[in-house]
Short mmCIF file of C-alpha atoms in Angstrom, two decimals:
data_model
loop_
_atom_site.label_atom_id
_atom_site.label_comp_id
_atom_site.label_asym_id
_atom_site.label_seq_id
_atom_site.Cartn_x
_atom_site.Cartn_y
_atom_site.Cartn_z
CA UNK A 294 -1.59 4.35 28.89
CA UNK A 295 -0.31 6.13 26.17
CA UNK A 296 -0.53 3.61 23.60
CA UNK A 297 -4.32 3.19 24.13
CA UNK A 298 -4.92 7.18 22.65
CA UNK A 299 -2.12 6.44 19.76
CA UNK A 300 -4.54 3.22 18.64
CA UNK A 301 -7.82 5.59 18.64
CA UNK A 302 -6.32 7.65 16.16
CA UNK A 303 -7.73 7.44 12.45
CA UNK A 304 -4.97 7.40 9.89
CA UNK A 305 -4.82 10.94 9.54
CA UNK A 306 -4.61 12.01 13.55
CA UNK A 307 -1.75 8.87 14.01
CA UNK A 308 0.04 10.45 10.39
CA UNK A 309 0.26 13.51 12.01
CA UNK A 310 1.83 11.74 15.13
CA UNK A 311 4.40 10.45 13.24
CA UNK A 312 5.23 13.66 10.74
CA UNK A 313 5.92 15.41 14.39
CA UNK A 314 8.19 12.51 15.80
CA UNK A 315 11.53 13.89 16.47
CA UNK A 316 13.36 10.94 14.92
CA UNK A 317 17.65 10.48 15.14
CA UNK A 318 18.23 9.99 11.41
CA UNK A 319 21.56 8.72 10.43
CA UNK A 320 24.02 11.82 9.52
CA UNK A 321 23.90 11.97 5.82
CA UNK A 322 26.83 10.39 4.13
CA UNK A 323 29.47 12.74 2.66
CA UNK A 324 29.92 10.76 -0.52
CA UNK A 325 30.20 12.77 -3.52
CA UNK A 326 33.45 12.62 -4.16
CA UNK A 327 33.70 8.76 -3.75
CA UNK A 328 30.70 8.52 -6.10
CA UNK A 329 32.18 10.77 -8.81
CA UNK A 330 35.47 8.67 -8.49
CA UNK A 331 33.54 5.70 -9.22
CA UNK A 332 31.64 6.96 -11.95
CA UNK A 333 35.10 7.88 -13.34
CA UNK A 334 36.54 4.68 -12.49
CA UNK A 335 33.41 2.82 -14.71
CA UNK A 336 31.56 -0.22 -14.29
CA UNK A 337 33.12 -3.02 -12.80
CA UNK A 338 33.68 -6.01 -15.09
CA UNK A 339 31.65 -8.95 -14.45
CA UNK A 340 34.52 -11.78 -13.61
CA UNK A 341 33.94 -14.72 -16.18
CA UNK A 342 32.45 -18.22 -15.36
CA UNK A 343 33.03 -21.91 -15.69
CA UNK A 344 30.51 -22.72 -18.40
CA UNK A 345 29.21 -25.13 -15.78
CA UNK A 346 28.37 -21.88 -13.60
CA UNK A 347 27.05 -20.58 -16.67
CA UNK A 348 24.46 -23.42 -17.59
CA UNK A 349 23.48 -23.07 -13.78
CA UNK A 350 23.01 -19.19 -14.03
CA UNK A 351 20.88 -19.69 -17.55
CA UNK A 352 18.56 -21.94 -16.18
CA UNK A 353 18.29 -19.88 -13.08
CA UNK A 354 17.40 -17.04 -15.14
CA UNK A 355 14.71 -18.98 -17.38
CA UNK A 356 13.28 -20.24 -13.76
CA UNK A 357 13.27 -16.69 -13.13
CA UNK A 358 11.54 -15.12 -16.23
CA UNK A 359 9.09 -17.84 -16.10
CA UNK A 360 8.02 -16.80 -12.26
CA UNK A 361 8.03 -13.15 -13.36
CA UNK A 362 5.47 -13.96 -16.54
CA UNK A 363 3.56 -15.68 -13.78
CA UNK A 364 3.33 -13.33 -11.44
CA UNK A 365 2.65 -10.91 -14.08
CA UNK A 366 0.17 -12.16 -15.04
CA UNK A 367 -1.68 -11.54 -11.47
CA UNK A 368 -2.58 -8.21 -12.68
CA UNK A 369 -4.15 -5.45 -10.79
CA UNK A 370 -7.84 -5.64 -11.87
CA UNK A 371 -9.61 -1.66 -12.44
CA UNK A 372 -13.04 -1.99 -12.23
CA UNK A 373 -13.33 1.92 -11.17
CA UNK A 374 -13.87 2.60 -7.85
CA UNK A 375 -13.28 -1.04 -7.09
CA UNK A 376 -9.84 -2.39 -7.36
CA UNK A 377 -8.87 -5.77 -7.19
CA UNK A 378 -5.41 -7.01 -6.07
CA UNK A 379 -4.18 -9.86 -5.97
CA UNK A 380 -1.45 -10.71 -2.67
CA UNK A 381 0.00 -14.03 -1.62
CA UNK A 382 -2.12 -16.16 0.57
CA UNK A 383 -0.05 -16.19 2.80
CA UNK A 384 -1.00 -12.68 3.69
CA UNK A 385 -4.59 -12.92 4.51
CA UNK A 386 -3.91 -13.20 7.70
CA UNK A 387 -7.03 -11.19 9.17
CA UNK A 388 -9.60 -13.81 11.66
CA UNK A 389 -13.01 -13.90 9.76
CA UNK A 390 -14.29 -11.02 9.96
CA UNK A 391 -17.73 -10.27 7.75
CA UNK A 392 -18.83 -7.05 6.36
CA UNK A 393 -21.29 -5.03 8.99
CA UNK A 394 -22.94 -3.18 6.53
CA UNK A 395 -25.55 -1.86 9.01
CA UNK A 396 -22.70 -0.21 10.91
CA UNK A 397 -20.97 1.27 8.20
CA UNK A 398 -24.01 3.17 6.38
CA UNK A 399 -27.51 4.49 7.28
CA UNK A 400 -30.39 2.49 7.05
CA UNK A 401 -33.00 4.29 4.25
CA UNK A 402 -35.79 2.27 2.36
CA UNK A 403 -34.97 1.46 -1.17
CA UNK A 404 -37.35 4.38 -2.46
CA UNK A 405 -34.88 6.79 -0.51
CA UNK A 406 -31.87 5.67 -1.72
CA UNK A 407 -33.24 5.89 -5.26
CA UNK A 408 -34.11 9.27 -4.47
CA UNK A 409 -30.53 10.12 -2.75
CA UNK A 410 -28.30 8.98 -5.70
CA UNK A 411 -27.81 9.88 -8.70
CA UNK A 412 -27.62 6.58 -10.58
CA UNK A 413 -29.89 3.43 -11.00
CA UNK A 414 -30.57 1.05 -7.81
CA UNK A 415 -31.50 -2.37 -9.75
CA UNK A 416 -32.40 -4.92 -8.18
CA UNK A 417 -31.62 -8.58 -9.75
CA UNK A 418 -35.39 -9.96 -10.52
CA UNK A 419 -33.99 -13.37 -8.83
CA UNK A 420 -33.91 -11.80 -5.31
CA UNK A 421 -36.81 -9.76 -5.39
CA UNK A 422 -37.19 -6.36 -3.31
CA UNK A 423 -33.87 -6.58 -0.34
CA UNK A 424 -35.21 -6.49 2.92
CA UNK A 425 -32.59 -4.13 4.23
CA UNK A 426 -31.31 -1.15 2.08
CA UNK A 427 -28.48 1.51 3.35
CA UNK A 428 -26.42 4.07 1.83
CA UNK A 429 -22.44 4.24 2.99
CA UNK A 430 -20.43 7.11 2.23
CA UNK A 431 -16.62 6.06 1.03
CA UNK A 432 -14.37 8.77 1.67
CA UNK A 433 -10.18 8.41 1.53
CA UNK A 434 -8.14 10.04 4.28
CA UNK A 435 -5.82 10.86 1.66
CA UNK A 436 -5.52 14.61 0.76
CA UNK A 437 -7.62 15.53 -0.98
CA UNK A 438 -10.63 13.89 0.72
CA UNK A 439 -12.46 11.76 -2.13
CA UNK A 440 -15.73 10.46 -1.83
CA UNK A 441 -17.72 7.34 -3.77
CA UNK A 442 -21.20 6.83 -2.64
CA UNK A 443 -21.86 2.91 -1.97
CA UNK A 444 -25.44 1.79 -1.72
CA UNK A 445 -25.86 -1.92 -0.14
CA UNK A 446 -28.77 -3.95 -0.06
CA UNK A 447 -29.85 -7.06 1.62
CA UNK A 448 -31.52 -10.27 1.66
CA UNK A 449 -32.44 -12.61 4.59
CA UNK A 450 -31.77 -16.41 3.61
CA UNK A 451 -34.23 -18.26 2.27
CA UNK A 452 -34.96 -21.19 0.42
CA UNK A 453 -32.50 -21.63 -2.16
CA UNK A 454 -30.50 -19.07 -0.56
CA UNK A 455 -28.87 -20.14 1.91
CA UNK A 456 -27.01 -17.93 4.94
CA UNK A 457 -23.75 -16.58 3.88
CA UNK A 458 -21.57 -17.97 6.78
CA UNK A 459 -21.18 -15.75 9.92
CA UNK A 460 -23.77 -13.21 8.54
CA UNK A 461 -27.33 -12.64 8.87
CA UNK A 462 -28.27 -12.47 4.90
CA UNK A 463 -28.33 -14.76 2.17
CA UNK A 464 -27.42 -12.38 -0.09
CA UNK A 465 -25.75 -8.80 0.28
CA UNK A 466 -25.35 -6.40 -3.13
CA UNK A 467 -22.51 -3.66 -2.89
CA UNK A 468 -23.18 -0.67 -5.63
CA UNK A 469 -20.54 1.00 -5.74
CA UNK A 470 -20.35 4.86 -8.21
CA UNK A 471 -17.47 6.42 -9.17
CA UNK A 472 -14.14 5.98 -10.63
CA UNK A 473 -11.83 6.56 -7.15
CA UNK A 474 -11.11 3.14 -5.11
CA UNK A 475 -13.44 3.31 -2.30
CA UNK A 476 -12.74 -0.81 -2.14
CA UNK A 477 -10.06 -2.94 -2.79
CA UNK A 478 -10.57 -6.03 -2.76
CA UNK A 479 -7.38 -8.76 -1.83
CA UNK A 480 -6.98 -11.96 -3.57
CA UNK A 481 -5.50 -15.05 -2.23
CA UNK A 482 -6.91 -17.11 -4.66
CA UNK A 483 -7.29 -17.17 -8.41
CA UNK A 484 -9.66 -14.91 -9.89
CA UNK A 485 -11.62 -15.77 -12.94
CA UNK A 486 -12.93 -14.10 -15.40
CA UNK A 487 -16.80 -14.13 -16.03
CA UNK A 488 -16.75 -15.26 -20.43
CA UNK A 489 -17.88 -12.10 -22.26
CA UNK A 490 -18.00 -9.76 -19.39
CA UNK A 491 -16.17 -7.43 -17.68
CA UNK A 492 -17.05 -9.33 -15.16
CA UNK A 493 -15.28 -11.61 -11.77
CA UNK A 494 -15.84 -14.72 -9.64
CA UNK A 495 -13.76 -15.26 -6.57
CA UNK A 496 -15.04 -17.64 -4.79
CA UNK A 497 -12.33 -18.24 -2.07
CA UNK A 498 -12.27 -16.49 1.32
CA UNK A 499 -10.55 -12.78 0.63
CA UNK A 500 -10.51 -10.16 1.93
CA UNK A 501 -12.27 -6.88 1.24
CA UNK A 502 -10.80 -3.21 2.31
CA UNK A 503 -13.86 -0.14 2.37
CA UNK A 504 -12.41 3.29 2.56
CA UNK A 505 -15.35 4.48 4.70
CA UNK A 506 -15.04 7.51 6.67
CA UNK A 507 -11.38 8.57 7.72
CA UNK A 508 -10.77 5.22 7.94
CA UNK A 509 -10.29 1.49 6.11
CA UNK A 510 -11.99 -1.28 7.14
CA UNK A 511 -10.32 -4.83 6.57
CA UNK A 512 -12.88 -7.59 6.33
CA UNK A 513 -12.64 -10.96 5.78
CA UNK A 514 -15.28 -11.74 3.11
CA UNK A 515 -16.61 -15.71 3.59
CA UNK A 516 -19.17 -15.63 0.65
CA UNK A 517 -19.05 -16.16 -3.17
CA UNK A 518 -18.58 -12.62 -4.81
CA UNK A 519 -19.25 -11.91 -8.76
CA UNK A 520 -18.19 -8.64 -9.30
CA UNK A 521 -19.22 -6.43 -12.41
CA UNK A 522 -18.67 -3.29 -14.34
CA UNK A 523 -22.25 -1.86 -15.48
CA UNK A 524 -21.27 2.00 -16.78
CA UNK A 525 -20.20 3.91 -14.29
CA UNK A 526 -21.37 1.35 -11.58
CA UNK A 527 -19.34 -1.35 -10.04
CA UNK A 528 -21.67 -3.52 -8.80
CA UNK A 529 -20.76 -6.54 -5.95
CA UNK A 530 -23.39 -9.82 -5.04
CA UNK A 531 -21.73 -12.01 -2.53
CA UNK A 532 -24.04 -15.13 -1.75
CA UNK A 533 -22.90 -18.99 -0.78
CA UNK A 534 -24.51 -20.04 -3.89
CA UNK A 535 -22.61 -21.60 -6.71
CA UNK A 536 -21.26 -19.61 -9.28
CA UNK A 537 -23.25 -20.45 -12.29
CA UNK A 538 -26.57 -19.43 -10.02
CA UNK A 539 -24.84 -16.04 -8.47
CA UNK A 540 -23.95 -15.71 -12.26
CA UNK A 541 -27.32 -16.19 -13.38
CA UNK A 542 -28.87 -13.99 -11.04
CA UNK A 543 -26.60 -10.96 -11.08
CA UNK A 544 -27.20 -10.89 -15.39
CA UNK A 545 -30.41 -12.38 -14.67
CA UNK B 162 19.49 24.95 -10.87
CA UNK B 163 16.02 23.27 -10.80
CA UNK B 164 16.52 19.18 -10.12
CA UNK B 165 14.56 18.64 -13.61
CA UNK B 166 17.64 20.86 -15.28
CA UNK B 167 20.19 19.00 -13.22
CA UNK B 168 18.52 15.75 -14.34
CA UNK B 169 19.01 16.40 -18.08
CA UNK B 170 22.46 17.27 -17.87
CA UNK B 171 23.41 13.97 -16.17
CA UNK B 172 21.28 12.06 -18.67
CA UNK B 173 23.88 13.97 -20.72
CA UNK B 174 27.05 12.49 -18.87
CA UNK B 175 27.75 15.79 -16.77
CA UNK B 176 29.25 14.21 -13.51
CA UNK B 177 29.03 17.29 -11.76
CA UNK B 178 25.52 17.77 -12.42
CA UNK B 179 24.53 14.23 -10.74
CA UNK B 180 27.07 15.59 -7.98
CA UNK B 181 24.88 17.94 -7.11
CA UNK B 182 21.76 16.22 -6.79
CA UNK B 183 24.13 13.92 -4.83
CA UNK B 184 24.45 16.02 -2.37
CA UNK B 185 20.46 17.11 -2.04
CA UNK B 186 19.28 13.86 -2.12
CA UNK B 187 21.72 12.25 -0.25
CA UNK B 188 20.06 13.06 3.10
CA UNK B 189 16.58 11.27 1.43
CA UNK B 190 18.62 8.22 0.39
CA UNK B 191 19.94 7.70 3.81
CA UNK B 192 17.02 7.87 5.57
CA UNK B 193 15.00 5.59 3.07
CA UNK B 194 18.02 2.84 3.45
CA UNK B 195 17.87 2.94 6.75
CA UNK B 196 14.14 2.03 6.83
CA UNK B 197 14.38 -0.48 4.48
CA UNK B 198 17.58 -2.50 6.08
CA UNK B 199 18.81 -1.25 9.16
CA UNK B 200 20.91 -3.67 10.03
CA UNK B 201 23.18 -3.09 6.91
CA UNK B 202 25.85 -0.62 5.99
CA UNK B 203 23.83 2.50 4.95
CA UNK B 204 26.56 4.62 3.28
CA UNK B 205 27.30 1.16 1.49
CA UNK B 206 23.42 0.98 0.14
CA UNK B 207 23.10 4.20 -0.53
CA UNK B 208 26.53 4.63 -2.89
CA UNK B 209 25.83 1.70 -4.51
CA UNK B 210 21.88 2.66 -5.32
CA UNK B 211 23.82 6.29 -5.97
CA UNK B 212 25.64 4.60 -9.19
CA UNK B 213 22.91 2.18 -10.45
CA UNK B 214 21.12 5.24 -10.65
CA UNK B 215 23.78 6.98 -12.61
CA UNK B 216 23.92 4.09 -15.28
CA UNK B 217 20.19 3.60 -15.14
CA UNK B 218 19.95 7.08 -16.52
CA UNK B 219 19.74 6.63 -20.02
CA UNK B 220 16.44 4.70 -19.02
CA UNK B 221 14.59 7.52 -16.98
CA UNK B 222 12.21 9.16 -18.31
CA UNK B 223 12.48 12.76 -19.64
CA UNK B 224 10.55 15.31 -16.83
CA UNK B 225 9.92 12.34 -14.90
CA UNK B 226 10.59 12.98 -11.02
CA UNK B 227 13.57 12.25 -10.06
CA UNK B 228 12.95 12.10 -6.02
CA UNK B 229 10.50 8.66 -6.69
CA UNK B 230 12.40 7.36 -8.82
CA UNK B 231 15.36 7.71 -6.47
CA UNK B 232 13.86 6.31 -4.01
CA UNK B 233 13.31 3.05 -5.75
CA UNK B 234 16.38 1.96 -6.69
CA UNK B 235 17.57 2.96 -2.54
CA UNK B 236 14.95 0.95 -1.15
CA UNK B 237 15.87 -1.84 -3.75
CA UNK B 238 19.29 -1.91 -3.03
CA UNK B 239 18.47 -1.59 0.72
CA UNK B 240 16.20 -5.01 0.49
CA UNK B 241 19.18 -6.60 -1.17
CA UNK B 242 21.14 -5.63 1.41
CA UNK B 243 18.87 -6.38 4.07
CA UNK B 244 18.61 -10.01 3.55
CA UNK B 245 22.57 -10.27 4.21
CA UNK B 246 22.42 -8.05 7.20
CA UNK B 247 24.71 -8.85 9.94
CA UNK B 248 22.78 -7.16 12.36
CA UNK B 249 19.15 -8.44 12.57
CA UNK B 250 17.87 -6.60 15.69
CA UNK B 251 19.18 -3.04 14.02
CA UNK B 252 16.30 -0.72 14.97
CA UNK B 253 15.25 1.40 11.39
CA UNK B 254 13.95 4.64 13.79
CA UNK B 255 14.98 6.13 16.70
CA UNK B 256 13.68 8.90 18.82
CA UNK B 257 15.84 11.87 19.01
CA UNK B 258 17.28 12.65 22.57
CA UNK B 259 15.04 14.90 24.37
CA UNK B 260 15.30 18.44 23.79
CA UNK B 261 15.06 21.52 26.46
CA UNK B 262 12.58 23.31 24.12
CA UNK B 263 9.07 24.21 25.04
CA UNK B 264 7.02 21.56 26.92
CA UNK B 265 4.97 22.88 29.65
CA UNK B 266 5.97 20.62 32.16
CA UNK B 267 7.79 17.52 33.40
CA UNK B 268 4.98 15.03 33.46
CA UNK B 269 3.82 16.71 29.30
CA UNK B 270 7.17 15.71 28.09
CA UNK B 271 7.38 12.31 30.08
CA UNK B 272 4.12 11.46 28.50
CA UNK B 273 5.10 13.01 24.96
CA UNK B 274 8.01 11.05 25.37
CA UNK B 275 6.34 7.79 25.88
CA UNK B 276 4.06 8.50 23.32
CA UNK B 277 7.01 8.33 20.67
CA UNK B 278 9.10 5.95 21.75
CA UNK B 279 5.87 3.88 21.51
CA UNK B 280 4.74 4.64 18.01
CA UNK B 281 8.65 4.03 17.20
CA UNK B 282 8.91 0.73 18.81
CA UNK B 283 5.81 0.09 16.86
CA UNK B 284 7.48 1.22 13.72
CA UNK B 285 10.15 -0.90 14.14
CA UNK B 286 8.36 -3.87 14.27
CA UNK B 287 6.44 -3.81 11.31
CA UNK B 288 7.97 -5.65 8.33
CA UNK B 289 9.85 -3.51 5.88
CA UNK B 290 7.32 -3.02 3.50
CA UNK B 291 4.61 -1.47 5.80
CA UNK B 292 7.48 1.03 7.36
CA UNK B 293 8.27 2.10 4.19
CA UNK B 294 4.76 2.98 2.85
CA UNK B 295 4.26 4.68 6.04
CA UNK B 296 7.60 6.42 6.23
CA UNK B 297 7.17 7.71 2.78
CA UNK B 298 3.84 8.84 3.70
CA UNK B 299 4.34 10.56 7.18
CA UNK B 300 8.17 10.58 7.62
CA UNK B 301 9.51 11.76 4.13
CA UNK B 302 6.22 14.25 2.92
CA UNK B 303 5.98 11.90 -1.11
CA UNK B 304 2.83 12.87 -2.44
CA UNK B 305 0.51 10.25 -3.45
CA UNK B 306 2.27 9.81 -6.86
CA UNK B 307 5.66 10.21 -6.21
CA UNK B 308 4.38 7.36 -3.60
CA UNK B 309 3.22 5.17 -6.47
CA UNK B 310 6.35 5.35 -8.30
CA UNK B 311 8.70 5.03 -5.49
CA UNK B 312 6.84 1.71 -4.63
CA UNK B 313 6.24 0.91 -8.49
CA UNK B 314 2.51 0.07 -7.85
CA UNK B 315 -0.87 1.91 -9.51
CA UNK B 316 -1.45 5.17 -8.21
CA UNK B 317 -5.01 3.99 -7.43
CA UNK B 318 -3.45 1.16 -4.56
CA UNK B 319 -1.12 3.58 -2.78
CA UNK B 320 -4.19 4.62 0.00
CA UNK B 321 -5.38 1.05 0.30
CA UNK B 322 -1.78 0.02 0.94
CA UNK B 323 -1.05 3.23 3.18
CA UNK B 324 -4.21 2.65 5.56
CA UNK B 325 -3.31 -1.14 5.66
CA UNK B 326 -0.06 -0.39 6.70
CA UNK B 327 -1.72 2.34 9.34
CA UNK B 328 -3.54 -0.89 10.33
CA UNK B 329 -0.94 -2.96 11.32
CA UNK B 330 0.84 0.00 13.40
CA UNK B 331 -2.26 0.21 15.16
CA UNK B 332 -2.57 -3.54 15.76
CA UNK B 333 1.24 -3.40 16.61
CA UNK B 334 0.71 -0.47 18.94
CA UNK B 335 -2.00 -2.34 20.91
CA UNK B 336 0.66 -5.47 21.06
CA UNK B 337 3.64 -2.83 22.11
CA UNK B 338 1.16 -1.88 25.40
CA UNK B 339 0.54 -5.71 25.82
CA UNK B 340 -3.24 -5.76 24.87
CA UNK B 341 -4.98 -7.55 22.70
CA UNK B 342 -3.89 -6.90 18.43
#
């Protein structure tokens, strides 16, 4: 069926299939000259109101300022090559889905992946050496092609750190370089600010986009995540451990 | 006359110089309104975005582009408009009747053919929002900023936005065939 090739497509292949649809657009309205009489004819004045109306329409308006201030306040967090955006909840609409990080990356030891980037692997003392280390390659399909290099490490559960739910780890740390979005990460939920840091807790479910190959992958992220800007690295720990401990070992 | 030229002399007050990007933009507006809402009147949506954009001049930005910026107040007025639609099942894209150019043979074009009305019917089902990233994407050629500021968002969220919205086409297209999303 044809459908079934259209869905293989990355984003690029299925752009293209669209930029050579032959589409019926609407015949462009012939309006100039009933524009440029309008502008001539001026704004049209605003009938007045009953000053009932009027006390109804002011405290519409303050109801209204007061949601914009609030929603303004849900600001688009930069943390470089992580972005963090917060959406209504009612949008995450994704089934639980968690990260695969051994599908999206090669599997290295974490000697190798020292050795392949350019920028400090540290590992938080707390966890001790990961038992699984891999190195992911972000690239946009966006012209031009930009690439972050993500290194991701691992750590079975154990005690006193428990499974992160539908995943095989008890802890999983995302390192991300770079200043391009190779992540963004979609908040349902409030995010909070880690005191003194430029630093994040979201401990809700969310979800997480990687911009990994030619394409982006939606996940639904089940953990607790503390996220952090160390330099030039963005660095991610998701665990099921409470925040002050996740806290404690990601500045630990 | 360069658009940037034309620009500054309507910032001015010269009419005939927003007349004439009028008339090259027109074309842009029209399409973008009939993304956004559909079901409403699109020569409606588009004058009336047309002479906000005229008395929101004084506010735009010196060498800013004006084809963005355009596009915003369209697909604002459009989503105003949209909510008051009388028609609901309006379809935002059609496929163009088929032509008698250059396809190698019957059973290529049926299957070309299919192919589009497919990813069109998929188009048409996505909410608003997702068309309209896409459309500006793949169906109107905005670069990546002129994407941000038609859709008033950081430059840095336009891809993530973009390939969600690619997403949901490709979810859509899989519900379109009658599999699985």
């Amino acid at each position: 069926m044809s459908t079934e090739r259209l869905t293989q497509l990355d984003d690029r292949a299925l752009g293209a299939a669209l930029h050579e649809l032959d589409l019926a657009w609407p015949t462009p309205p012939d309006m100039v000259d009933s524009v440029l009489v309008a502008i001539k004819l001026g704004p049209v004045p605003r009938p007045r109101r009953s000053p009932r109306v009027r006390f109804v329409l002011v405290a519409a308006a303050a109801i209204l300022a007061l949601a914009l201030a609030a929603s303004a306040a849900r600001l688009i967090i930069d943390l470089g090559a992580v972005r963090i955006e917060p959406i209504p909840s009612t949008s995450v609409s994704l089934p639980p889905s968690t990260v695969p990080i051994a599908r999206l990356g090669e599997a290295v030891s974490l000697a190798e992946a020292r050795a392949a980037v350019d920028f400090a692997v540290d590992v938080p003392p707390a966890l001790g050496e990961p038992d699984r280390v891999w190195l992911v390659k972000g690239t946009t399909s966006f012209e031009p092609p930009e690439e972050g290099l993500i290194v991701a490490l691992a750590w079975r559960p154990r005690l006193g750190l428990p499974r992160i739910a539908g995943t095989p780890y008890g802890a999983t740390l995302l390192i991300f370089q770079g200043e391009t979005d190779v992540a963004v990460k979609l908040i349902g939920a409030p995010i909070h600010q880690i005191a003194g840091q430029l630093a994040y807790w979201v401990s809700a479910p969310h979800e997480l986009d990687l911009l990994v190959g030619g394409h982006v992958r939606t996940f639904r992220v089940t953990g607790n995540v503390v996220l952090w800007k160390d330099g030039p690295l963005v660095l991610r720990l998701e665990t099921s451990l409470p925040r002050a401990v996740a806290i404690a070992i990601a500045f630990g | 006359m360069e658009d940037a030229a034309l620009v500054e002399r309507a910032r001015d007050g010269d009419a005939a110089a927003f007349g004439e990007l009028v008339l090259r933009y027109r074309e842009l507006a029209g399409r973008v309104a009939q993304i956004v809402a559909p079901g409403a009147d699109i020569d409606d949506v588009v004058q009336e975005a047309l002479l906000k954009a005229w008395y929101a001049f004084p506010r735009f930005h010196a060498g800013a582009p004006f084809r963005p910026w355009l596009c915003k107040i369209v697909a604002n007025e459009a989503k105003n408009r949209a909510r008051s639609a009388r028609r609901r099942d309006a379809l935002a894209l059609r496929v163009a009747a088929a032509s008698e150019d250059a396809v190698p043979s019957p059973e290529a074009a049926a299957l070309a053919r299919d192919e589009a009305e497919a990813l069109v019917e998929a188009m048409n089902q996505l909410h608003s929002d997702d068309r309209l990233v896409i459309a500006y994407r793949w169906l109107l050629d905005l670069r990546e900023s002129e994407m941000a500021e038609a859709l008033d968002i950081p430059p840095g969220t336009v891809k993530s936005r973009l390939s969600r919205a690619m997403t949901k086409l490709r979810t859509q297209l899989a519900v379109t065939d009658g599999g699985e999303p």
